[in-house]
PDB file of C-alpha atoms in Angstrom:
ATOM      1  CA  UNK A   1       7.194 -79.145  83.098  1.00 66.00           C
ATOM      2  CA  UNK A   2       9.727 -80.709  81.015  1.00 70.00           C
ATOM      3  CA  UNK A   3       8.997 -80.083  77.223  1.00 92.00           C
ATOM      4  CA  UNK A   4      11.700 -83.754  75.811  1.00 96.00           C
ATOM      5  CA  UNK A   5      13.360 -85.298  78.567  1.00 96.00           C
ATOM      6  CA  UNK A   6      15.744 -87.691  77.712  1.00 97.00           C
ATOM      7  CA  UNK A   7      17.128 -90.934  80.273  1.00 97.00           C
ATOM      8  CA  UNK A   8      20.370 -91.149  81.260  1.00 97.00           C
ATOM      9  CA  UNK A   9      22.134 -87.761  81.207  1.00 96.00           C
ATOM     10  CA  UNK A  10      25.738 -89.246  81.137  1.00 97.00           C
ATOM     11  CA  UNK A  11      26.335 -93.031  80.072  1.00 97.00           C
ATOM     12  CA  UNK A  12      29.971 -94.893  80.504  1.00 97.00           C
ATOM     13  CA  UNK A  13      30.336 -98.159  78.900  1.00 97.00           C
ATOM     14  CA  UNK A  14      32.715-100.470  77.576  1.00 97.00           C
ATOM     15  CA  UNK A  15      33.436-101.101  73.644  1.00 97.00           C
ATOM     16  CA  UNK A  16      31.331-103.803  72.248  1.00 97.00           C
ATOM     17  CA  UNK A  17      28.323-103.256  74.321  1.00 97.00           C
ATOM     18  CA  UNK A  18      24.577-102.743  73.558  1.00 98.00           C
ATOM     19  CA  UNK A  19      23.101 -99.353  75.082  1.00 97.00           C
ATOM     20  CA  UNK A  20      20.089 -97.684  75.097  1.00 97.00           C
ATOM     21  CA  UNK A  21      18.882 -94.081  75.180  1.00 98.00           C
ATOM     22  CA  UNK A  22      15.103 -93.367  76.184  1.00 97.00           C
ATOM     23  CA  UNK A  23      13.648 -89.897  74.718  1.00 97.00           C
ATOM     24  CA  UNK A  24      10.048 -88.428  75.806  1.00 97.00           C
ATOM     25  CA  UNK A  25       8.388 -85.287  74.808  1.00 96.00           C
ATOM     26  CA  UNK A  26       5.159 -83.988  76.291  1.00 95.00           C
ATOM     27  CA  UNK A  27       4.695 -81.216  73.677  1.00 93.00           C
ATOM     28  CA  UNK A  28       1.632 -83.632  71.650  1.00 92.00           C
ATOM     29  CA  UNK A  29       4.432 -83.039  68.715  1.00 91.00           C
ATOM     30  CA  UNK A  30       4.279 -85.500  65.332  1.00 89.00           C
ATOM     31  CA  UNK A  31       8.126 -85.592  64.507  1.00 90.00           C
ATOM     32  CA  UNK A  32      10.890 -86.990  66.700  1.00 93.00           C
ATOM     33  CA  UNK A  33      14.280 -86.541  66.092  1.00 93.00           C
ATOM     34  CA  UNK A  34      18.091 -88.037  67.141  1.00 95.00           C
ATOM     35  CA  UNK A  35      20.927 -85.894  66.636  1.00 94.00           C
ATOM     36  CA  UNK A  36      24.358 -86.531  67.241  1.00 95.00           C
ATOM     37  CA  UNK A  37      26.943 -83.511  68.565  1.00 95.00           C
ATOM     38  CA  UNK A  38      30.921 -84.435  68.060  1.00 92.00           C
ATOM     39  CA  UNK A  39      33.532 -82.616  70.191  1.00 90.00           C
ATOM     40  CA  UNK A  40      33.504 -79.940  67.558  1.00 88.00           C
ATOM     41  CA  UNK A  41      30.121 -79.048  68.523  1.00 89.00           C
ATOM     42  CA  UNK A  42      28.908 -80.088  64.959  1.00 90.00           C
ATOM     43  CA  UNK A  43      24.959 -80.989  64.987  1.00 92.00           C
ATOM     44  CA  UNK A  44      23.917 -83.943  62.548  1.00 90.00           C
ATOM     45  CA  UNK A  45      20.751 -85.367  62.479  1.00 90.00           C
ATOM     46  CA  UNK A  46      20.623 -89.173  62.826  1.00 92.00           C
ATOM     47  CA  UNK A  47      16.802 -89.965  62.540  1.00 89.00           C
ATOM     48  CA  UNK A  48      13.430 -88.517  61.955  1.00 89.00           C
ATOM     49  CA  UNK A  49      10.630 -89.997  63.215  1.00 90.00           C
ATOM     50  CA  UNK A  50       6.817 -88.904  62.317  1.00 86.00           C
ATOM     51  CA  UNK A  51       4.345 -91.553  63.020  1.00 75.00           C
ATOM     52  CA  UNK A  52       5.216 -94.795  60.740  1.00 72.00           C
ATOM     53  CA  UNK A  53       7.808 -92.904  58.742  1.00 81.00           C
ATOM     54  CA  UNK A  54      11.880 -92.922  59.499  1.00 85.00           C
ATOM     55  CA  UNK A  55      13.945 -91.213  57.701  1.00 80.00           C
ATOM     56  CA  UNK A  56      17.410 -92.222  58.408  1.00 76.00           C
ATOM     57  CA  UNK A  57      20.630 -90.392  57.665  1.00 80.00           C
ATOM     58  CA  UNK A  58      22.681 -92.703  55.463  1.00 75.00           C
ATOM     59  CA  UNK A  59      25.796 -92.084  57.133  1.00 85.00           C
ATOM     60  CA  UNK A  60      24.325 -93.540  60.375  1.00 90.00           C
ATOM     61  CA  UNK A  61      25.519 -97.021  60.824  1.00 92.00           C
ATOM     62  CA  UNK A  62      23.042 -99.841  61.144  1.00 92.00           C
ATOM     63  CA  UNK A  63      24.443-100.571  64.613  1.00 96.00           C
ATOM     64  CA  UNK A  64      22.033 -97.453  65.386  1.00 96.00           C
ATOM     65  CA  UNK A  65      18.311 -98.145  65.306  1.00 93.00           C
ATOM     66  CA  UNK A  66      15.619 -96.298  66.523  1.00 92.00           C
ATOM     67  CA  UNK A  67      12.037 -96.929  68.394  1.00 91.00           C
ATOM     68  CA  UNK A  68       8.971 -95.331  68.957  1.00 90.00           C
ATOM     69  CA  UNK A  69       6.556 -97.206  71.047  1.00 90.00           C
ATOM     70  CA  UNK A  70       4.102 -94.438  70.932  1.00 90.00           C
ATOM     71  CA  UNK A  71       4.084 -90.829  69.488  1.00 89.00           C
ATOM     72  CA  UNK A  72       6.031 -89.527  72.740  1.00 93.00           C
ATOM     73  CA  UNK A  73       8.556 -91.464  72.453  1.00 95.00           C
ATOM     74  CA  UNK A  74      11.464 -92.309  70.448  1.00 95.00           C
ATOM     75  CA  UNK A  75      14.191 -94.305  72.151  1.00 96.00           C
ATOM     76  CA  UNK A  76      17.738 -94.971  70.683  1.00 97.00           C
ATOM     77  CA  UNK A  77      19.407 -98.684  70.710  1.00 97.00           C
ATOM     78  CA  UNK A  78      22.760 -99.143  69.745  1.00 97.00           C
ATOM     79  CA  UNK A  79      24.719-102.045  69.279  1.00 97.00           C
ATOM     80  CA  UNK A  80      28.133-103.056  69.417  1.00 97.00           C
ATOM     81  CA  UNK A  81      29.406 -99.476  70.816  1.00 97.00           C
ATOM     82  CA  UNK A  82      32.313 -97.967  69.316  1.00 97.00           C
ATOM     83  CA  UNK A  83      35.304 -95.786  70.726  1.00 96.00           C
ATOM     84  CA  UNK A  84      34.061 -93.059  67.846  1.00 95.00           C
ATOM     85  CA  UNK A  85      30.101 -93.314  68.775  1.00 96.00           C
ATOM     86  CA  UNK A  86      31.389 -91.412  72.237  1.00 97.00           C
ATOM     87  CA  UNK A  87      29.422 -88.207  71.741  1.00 97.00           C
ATOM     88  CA  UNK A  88      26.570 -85.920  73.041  1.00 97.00           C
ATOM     89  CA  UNK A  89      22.750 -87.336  71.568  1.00 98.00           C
ATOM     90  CA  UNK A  90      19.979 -85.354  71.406  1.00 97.00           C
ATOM     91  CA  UNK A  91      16.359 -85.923  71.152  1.00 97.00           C
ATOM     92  CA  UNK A  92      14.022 -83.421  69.579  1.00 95.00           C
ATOM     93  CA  UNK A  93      10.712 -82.985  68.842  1.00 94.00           C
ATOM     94  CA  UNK A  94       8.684 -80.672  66.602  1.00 90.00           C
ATOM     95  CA  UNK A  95       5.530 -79.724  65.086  1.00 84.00           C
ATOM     96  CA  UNK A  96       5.938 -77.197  62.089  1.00 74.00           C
ATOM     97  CA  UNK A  97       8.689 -75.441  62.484  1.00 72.00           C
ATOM     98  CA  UNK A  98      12.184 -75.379  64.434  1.00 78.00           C
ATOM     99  CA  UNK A  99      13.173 -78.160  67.101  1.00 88.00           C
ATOM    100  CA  UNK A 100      12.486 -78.572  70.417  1.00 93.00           C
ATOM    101  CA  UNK A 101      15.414 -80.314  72.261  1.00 96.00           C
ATOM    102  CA  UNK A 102      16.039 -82.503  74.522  1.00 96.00           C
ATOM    103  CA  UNK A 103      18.859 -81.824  77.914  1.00 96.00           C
ATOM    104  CA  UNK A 104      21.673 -84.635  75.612  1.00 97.00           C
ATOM    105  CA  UNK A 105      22.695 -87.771  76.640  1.00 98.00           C
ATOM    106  CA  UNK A 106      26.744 -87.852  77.046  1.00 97.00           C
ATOM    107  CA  UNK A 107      27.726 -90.876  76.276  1.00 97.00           C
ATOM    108  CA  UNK A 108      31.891 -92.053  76.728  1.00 97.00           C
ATOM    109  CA  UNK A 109      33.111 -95.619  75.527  1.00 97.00           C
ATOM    110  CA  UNK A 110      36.011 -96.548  77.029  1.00 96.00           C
TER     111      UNK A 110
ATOM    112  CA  UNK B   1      24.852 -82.072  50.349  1.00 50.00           C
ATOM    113  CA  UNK B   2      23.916 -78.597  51.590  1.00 56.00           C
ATOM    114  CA  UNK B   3      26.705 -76.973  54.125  1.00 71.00           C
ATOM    115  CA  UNK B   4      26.315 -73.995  56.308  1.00 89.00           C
ATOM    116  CA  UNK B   5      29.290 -71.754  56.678  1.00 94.00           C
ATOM    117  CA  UNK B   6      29.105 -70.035  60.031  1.00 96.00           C
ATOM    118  CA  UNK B   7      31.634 -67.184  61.263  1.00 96.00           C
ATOM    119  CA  UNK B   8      33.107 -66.167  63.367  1.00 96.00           C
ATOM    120  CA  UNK B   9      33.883 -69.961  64.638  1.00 95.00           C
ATOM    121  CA  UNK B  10      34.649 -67.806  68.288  1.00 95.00           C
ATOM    122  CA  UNK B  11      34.734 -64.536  69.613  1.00 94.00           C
ATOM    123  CA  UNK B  12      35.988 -62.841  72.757  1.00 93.00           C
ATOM    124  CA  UNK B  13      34.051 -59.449  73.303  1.00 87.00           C
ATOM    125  CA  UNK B  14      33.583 -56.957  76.363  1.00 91.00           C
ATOM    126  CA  UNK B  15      30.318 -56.835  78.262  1.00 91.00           C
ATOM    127  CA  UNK B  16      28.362 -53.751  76.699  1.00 93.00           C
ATOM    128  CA  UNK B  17      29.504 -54.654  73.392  1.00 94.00           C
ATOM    129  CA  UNK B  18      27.558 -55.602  70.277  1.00 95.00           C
ATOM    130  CA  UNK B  19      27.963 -58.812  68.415  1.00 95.00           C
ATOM    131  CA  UNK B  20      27.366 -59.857  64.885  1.00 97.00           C
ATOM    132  CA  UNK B  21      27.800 -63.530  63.227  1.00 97.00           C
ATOM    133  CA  UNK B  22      26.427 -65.001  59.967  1.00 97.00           C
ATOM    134  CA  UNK B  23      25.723 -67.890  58.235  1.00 97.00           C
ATOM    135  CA  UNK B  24      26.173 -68.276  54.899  1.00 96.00           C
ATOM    136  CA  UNK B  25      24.862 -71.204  52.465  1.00 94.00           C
ATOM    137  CA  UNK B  26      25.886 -73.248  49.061  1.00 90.00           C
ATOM    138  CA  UNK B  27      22.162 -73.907  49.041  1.00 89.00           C
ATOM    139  CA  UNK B  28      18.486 -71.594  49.004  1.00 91.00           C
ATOM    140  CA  UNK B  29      16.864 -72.221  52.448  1.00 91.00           C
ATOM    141  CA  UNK B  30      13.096 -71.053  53.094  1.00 90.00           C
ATOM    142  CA  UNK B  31      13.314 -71.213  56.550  1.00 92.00           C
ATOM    143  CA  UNK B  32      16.424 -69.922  59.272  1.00 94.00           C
ATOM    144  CA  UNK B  33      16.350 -70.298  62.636  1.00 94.00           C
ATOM    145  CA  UNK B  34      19.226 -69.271  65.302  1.00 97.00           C
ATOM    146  CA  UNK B  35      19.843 -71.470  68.756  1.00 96.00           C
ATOM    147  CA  UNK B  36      21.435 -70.738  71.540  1.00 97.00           C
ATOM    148  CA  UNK B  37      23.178 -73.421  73.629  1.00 97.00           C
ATOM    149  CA  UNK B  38      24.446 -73.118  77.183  1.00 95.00           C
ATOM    150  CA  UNK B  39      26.906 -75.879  78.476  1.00 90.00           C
ATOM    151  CA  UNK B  40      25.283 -79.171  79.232  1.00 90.00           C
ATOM    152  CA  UNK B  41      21.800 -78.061  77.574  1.00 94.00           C
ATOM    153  CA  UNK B  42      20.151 -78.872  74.626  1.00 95.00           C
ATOM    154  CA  UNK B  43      19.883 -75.866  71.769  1.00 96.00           C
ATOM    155  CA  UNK B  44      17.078 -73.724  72.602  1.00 95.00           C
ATOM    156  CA  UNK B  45      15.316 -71.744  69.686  1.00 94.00           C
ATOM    157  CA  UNK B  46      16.044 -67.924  70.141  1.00 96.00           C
ATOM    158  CA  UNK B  47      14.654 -66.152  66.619  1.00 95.00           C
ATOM    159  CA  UNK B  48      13.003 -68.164  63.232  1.00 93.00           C
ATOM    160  CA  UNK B  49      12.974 -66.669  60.351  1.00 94.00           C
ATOM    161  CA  UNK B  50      10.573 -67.472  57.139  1.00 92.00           C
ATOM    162  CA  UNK B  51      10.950 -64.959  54.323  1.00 93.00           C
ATOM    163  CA  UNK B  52      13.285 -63.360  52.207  1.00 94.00           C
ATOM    164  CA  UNK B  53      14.384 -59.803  53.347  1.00 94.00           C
ATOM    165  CA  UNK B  54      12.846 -60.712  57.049  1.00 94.00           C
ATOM    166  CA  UNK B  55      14.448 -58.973  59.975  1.00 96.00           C
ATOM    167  CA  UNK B  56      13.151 -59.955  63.288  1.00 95.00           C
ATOM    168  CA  UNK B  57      14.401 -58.994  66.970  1.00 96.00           C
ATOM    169  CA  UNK B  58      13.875 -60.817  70.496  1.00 94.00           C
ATOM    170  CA  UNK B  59      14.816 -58.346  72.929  1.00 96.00           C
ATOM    171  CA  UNK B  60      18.287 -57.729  72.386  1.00 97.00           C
ATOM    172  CA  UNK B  61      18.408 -60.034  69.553  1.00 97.00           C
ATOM    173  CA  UNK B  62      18.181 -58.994  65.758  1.00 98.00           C
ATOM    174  CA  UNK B  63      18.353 -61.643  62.815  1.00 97.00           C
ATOM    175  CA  UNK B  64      17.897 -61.339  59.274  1.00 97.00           C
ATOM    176  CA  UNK B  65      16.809 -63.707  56.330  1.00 96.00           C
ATOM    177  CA  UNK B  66      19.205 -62.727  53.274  1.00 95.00           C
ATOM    178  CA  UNK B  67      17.813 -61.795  50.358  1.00 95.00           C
ATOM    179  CA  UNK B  68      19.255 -64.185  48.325  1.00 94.00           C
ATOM    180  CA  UNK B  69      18.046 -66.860  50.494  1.00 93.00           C
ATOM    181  CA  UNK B  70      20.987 -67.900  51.127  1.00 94.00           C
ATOM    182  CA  UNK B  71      22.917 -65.971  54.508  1.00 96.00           C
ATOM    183  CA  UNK B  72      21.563 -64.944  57.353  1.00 97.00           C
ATOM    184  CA  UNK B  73      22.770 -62.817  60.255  1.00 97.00           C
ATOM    185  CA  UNK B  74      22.499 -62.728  64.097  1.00 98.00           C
ATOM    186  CA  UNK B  75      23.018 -59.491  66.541  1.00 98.00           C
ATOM    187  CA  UNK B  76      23.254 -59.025  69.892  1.00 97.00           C
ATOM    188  CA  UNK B  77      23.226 -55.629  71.292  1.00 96.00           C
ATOM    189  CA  UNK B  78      24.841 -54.819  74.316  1.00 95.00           C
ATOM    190  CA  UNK B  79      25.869 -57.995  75.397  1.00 93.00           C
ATOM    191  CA  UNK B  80      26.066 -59.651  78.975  1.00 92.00           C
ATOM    192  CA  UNK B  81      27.762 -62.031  80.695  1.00 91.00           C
ATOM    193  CA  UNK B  82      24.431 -64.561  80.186  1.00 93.00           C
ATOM    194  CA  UNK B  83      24.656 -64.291  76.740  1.00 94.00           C
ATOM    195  CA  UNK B  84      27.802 -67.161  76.445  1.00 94.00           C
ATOM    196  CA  UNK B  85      27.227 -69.995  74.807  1.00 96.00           C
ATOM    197  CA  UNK B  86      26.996 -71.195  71.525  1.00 97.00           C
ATOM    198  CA  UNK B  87      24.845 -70.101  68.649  1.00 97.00           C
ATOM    199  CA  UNK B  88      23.977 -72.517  66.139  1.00 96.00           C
ATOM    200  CA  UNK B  89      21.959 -71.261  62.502  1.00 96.00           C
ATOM    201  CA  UNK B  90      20.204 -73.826  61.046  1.00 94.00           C
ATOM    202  CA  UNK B  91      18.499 -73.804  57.970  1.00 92.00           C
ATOM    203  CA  UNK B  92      15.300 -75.448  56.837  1.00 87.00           C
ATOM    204  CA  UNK B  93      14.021 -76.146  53.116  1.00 79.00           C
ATOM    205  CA  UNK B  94      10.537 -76.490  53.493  1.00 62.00           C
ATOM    206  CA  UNK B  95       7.765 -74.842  55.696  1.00 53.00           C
ATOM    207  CA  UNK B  96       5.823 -77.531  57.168  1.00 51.00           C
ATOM    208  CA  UNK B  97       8.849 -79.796  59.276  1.00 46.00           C
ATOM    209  CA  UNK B  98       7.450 -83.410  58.752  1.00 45.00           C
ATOM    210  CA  UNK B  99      10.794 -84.938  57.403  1.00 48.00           C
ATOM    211  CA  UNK B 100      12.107 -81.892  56.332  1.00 63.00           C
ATOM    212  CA  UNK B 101      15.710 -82.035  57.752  1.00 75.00           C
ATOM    213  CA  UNK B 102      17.655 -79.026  59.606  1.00 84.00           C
ATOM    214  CA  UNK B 103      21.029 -78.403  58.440  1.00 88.00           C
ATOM    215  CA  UNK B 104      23.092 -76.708  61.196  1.00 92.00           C
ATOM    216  CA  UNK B 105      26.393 -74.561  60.727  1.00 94.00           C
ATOM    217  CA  UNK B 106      29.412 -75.386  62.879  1.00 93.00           C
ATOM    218  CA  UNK B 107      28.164 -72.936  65.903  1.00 95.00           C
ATOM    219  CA  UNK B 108      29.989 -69.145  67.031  1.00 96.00           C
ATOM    220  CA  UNK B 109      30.988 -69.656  70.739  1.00 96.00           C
ATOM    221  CA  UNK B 110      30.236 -66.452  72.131  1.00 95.00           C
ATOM    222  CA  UNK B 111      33.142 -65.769  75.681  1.00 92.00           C
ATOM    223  CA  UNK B 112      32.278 -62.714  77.323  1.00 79.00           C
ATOM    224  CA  UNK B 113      34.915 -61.040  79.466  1.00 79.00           C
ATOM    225  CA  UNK B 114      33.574 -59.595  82.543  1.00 70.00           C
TER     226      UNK B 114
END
């Protein structure tokens, strides 16, 4: 069984459009996460999401925006795609320690 | 903000060999953890760490929690062709995770010459 699964595994779009990602972990965990990997390989996180409380990175811009439906879920909008948002996004989940993540969402704007 | 210094950045080795990489920190961390990531996966927790002075193994897997708080260390014995990929440290500040944040370092990419 798939612990986070995250929807689409690759995504191609055009700059200026809106995307979404969709992130679901069957682990029962409290805290959701989205990270973003560069071409360097460099993990940041972007969000953290445990029950009614996000705690957003500062150097995300607002074009990125989280939701959480429900406690499984935590699905990443963003607006207004940029050449520099192209990038590998991962969803996590934990409960105590560590992270459990997701397979990454590769996302190109051309 | 804190910053995680991780070397070697890359390293070529022979199958058999043993492998050592650190992580070293501006900043005290109470908690380490080392990842392993294989192309087109997500990081995948191999050894977490919690006190001072700690060493812990997973098979052929050793890490250690600096005394200072502040480094840790990753080994793999005997390595195989399996064992390529990218191995992140990370470094937590607080025991219980609700909003405590992960800091990663910049990954060693482990290529293992057959």
């Amino acid at each position: 069984d798939t612990a986070v699964s995250q929807t689409p595994k690759y995504l191609v779009t055009q700059m200026g459009n809106d995307k979404s990602i969709k992130c679901e972990q069957n682990l029962g965990h409290d805290t959701m996460y989205w990270y973003k990997q560069d071409s360097k390989k460099f993990l940041k996180i972007m969000f953290s999401y445990n029950n009614k409380e996000l705690i957003i990175n500062e150097t995300v811009p607002n074009r990125f925006s989280p939701k959480s439906p429900d406690k499984a879920h935590l699905n990443l909008h963003i607006n207004s795609l940029e050449l520099g948002d192209s990038a590998v996004y991962f969803c996590a989940s934990s409960q105590g320690q560590g992270r459990f993540f997701g397979p990454g969402t590769r996302l190109t704007v051309l | 903000g804190q910053q995680l210094n991780q070397s070697p950045q890359s390293m070529f080795i022979q199958e058999g060999e043993d492998v050592s990489m650190n992580c070293t920190s501006s900043s005290i961390f109470n908690t380490w953890l080392w990842y392993k990531q294989d192309p087109g996966e997500g990081p995948v927790l191999l050894i977490a760490l919690y006190k001072a002075g700690e060493l812990t193994s997973n098979g052929r897997l050793t890490a250690q929690f600096g005394i200072t708080r502040k480094d840790s260390f990753l080994n793999i014995s005997a390595s195989i062709p399996s064992d390529v990929g990218i191995y992140f440290c990370a470094g937590q500040l607080g025991m219980n995770n609700a909003g405590n944040m992960l800091t990663f370092g910049g990954g060693t990419r482990l290529m293992v010459k057959p």
